[in-house]
Coordinates of N, CA and C in Angstrom, one line a residue:
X1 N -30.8 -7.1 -13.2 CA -30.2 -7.9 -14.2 C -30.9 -7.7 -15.5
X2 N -32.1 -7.7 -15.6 CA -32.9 -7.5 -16.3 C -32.7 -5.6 -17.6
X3 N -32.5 -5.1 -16.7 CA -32.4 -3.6 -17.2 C -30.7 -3.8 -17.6
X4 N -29.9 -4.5 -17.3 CA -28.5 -4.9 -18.0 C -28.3 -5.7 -19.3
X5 N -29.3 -6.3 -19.3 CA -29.9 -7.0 -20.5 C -30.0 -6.3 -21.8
X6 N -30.8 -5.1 -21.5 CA -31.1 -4.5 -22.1 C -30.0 -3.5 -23.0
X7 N -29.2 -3.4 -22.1 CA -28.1 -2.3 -22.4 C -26.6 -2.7 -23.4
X8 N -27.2 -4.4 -23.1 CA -25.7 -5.2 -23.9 C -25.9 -4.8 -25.5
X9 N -25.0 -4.3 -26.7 CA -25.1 -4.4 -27.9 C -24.2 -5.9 -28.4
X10 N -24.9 -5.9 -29.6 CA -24.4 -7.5 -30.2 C -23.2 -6.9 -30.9
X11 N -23.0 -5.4 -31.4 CA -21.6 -5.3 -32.1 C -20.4 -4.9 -31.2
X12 N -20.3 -5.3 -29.9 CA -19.7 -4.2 -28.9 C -19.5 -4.7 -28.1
X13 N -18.3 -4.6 -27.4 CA -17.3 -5.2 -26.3 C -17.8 -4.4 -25.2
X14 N -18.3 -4.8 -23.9 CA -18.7 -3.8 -22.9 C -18.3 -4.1 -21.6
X15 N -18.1 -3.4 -20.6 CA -17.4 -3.3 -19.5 C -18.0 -3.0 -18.3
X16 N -18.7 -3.3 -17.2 CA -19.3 -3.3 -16.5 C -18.9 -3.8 -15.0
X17 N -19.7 -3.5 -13.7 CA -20.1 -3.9 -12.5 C -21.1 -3.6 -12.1
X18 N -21.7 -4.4 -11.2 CA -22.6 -4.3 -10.5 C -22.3 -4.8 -8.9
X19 N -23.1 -4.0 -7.7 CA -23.3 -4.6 -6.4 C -24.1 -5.5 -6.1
X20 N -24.0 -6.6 -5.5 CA -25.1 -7.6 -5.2 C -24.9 -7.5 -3.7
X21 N -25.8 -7.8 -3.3 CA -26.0 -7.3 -1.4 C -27.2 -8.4 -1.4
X22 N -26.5 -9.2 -0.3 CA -27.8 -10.8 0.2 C -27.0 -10.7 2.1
X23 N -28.2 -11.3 2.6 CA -28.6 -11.6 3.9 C -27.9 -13.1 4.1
X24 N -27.0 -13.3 5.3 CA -26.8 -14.8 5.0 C -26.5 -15.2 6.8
X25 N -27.4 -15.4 7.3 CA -27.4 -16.2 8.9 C -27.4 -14.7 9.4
X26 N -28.6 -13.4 8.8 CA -28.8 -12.4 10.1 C -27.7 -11.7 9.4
X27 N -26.3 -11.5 8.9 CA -25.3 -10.5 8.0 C -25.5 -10.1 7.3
X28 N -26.0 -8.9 6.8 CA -26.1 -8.4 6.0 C -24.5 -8.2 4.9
X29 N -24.6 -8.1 3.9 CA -23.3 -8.1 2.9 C -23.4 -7.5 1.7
X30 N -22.5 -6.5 1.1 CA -22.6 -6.2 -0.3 C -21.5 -6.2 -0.7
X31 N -20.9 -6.8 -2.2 CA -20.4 -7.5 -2.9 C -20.1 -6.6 -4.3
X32 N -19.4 -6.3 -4.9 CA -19.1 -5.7 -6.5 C -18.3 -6.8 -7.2
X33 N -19.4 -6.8 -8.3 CA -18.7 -8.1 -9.3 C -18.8 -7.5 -10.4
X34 N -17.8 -7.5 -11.6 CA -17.2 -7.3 -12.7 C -17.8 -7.9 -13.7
X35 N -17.8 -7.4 -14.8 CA -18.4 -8.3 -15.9 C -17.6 -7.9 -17.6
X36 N -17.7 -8.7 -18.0 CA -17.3 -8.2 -19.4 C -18.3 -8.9 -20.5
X37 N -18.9 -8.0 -21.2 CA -19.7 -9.0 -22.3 C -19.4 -8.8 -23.8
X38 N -19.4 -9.8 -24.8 CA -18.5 -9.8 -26.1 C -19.7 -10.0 -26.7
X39 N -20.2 -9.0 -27.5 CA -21.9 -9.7 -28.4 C -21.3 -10.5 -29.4
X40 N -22.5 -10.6 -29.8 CA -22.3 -12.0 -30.7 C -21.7 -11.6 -32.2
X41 N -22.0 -10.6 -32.3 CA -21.3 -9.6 -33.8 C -19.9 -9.2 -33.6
X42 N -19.1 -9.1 -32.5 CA -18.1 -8.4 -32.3 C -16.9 -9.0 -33.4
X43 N -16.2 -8.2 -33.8 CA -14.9 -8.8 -34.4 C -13.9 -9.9 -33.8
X44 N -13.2 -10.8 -34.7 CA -12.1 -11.3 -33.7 C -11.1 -10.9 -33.2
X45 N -10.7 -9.8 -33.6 CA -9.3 -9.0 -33.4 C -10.1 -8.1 -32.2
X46 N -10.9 -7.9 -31.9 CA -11.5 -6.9 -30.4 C -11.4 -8.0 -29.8
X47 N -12.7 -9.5 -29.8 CA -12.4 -10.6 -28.8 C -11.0 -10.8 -28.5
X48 N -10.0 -10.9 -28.9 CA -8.2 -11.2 -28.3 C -8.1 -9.9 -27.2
X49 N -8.7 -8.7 -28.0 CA -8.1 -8.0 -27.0 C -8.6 -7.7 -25.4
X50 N -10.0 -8.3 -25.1 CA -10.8 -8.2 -24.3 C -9.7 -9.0 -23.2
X51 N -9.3 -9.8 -23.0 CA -8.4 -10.8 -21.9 C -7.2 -9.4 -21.6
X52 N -6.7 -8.9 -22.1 CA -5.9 -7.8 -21.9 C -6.5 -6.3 -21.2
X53 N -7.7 -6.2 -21.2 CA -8.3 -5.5 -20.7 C -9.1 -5.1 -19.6
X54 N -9.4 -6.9 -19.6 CA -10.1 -7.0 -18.7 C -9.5 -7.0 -17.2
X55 N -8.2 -7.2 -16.6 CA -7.9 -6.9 -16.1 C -7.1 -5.3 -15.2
X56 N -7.7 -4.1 -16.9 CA -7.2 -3.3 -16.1 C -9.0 -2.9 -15.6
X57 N -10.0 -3.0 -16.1 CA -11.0 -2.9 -15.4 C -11.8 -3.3 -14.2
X58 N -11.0 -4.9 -14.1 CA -10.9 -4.8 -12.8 C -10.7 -4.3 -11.8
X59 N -9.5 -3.5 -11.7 CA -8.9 -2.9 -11.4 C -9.3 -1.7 -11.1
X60 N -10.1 -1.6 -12.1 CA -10.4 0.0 -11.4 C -11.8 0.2 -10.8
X61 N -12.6 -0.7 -10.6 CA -13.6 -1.2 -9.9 C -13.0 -1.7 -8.3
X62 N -12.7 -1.1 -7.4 CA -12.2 -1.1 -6.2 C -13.2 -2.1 -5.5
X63 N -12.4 -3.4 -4.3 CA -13.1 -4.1 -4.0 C -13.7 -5.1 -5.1
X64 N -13.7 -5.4 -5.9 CA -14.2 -6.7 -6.4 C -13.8 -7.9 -6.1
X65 N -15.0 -8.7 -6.3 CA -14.7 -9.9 -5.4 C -15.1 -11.1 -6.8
X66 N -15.5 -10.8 -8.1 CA -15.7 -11.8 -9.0 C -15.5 -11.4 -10.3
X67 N -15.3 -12.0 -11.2 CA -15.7 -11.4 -12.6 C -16.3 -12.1 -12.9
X68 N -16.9 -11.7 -14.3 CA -17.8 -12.9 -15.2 C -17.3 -12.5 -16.6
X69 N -17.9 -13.2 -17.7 CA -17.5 -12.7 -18.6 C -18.9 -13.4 -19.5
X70 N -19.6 -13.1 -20.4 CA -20.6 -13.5 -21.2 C -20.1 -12.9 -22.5
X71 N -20.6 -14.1 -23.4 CA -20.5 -14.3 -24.6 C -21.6 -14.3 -25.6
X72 N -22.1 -13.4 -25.7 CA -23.7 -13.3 -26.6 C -24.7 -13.6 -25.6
X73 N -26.1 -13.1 -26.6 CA -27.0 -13.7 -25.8 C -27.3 -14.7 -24.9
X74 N -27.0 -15.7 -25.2 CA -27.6 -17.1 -25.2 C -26.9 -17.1 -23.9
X75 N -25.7 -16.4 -23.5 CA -25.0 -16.8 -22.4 C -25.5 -15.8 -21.3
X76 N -25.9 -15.0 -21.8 CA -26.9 -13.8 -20.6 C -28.2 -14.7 -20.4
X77 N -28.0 -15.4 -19.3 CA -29.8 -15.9 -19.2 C -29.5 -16.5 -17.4
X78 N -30.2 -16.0 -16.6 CA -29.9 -15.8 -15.9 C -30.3 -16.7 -14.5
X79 N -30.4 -18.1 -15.7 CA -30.1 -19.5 -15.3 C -28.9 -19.6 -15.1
X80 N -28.1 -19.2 -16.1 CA -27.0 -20.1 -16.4 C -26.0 -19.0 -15.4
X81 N -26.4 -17.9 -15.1 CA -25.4 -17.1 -14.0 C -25.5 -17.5 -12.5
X82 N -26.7 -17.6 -12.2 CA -27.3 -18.2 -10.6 C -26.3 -19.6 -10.7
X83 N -25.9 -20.2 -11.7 CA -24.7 -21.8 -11.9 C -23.0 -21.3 -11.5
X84 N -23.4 -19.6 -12.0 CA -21.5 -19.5 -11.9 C -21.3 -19.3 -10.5
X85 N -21.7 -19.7 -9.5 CA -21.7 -18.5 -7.9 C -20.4 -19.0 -7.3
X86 N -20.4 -18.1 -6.6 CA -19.0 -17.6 -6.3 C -19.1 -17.4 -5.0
X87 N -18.1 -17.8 -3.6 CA -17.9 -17.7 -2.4 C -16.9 -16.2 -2.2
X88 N -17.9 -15.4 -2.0 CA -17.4 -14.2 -1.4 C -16.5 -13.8 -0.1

């Protein structure tokens, strides 16, 4: 998460997934979750269009089981993501 941090631009609408794979009673499991991040600079006419897109991205990420979506920095912190969890 850390090295995805890194890669977000503040002028730039970006499109992502990652696999998350946890242990839960001896099962092993891995998981693809979606993400969309809107930096904090981006225009408002790109933010409208993000909701319309975001679903063909999903889409083409086979198997997903979540999306997320972050909104600038402040919302990448990885307190406030371990809060969104999601039953796979």
């Amino acid at each position: 998460f850390s090295a995805l941090k890194t890669r977000l631009v503040t002028d730039r609408v970006q499109y992502g997934a990652w696999r998350i794979s946890a242990v839960k009673g001896g099962v092993s499991a891995s998981k693809l979750v979606c993400f969309a991040w809107v930096g904090d600079d981006v225009a408002g006419l790109a933010r409208a269009r993000v909701a319309m897109h975001r679903a063909a991205v999903d889409n083409f990420f086979e198997g997903t089981v979540a999306s997320l979506s972050f909104e600038g920095r402040d919302d990448v912190a990885l307190r406030r993501l371990r809060s969104r969890q999601y039953e796979c």
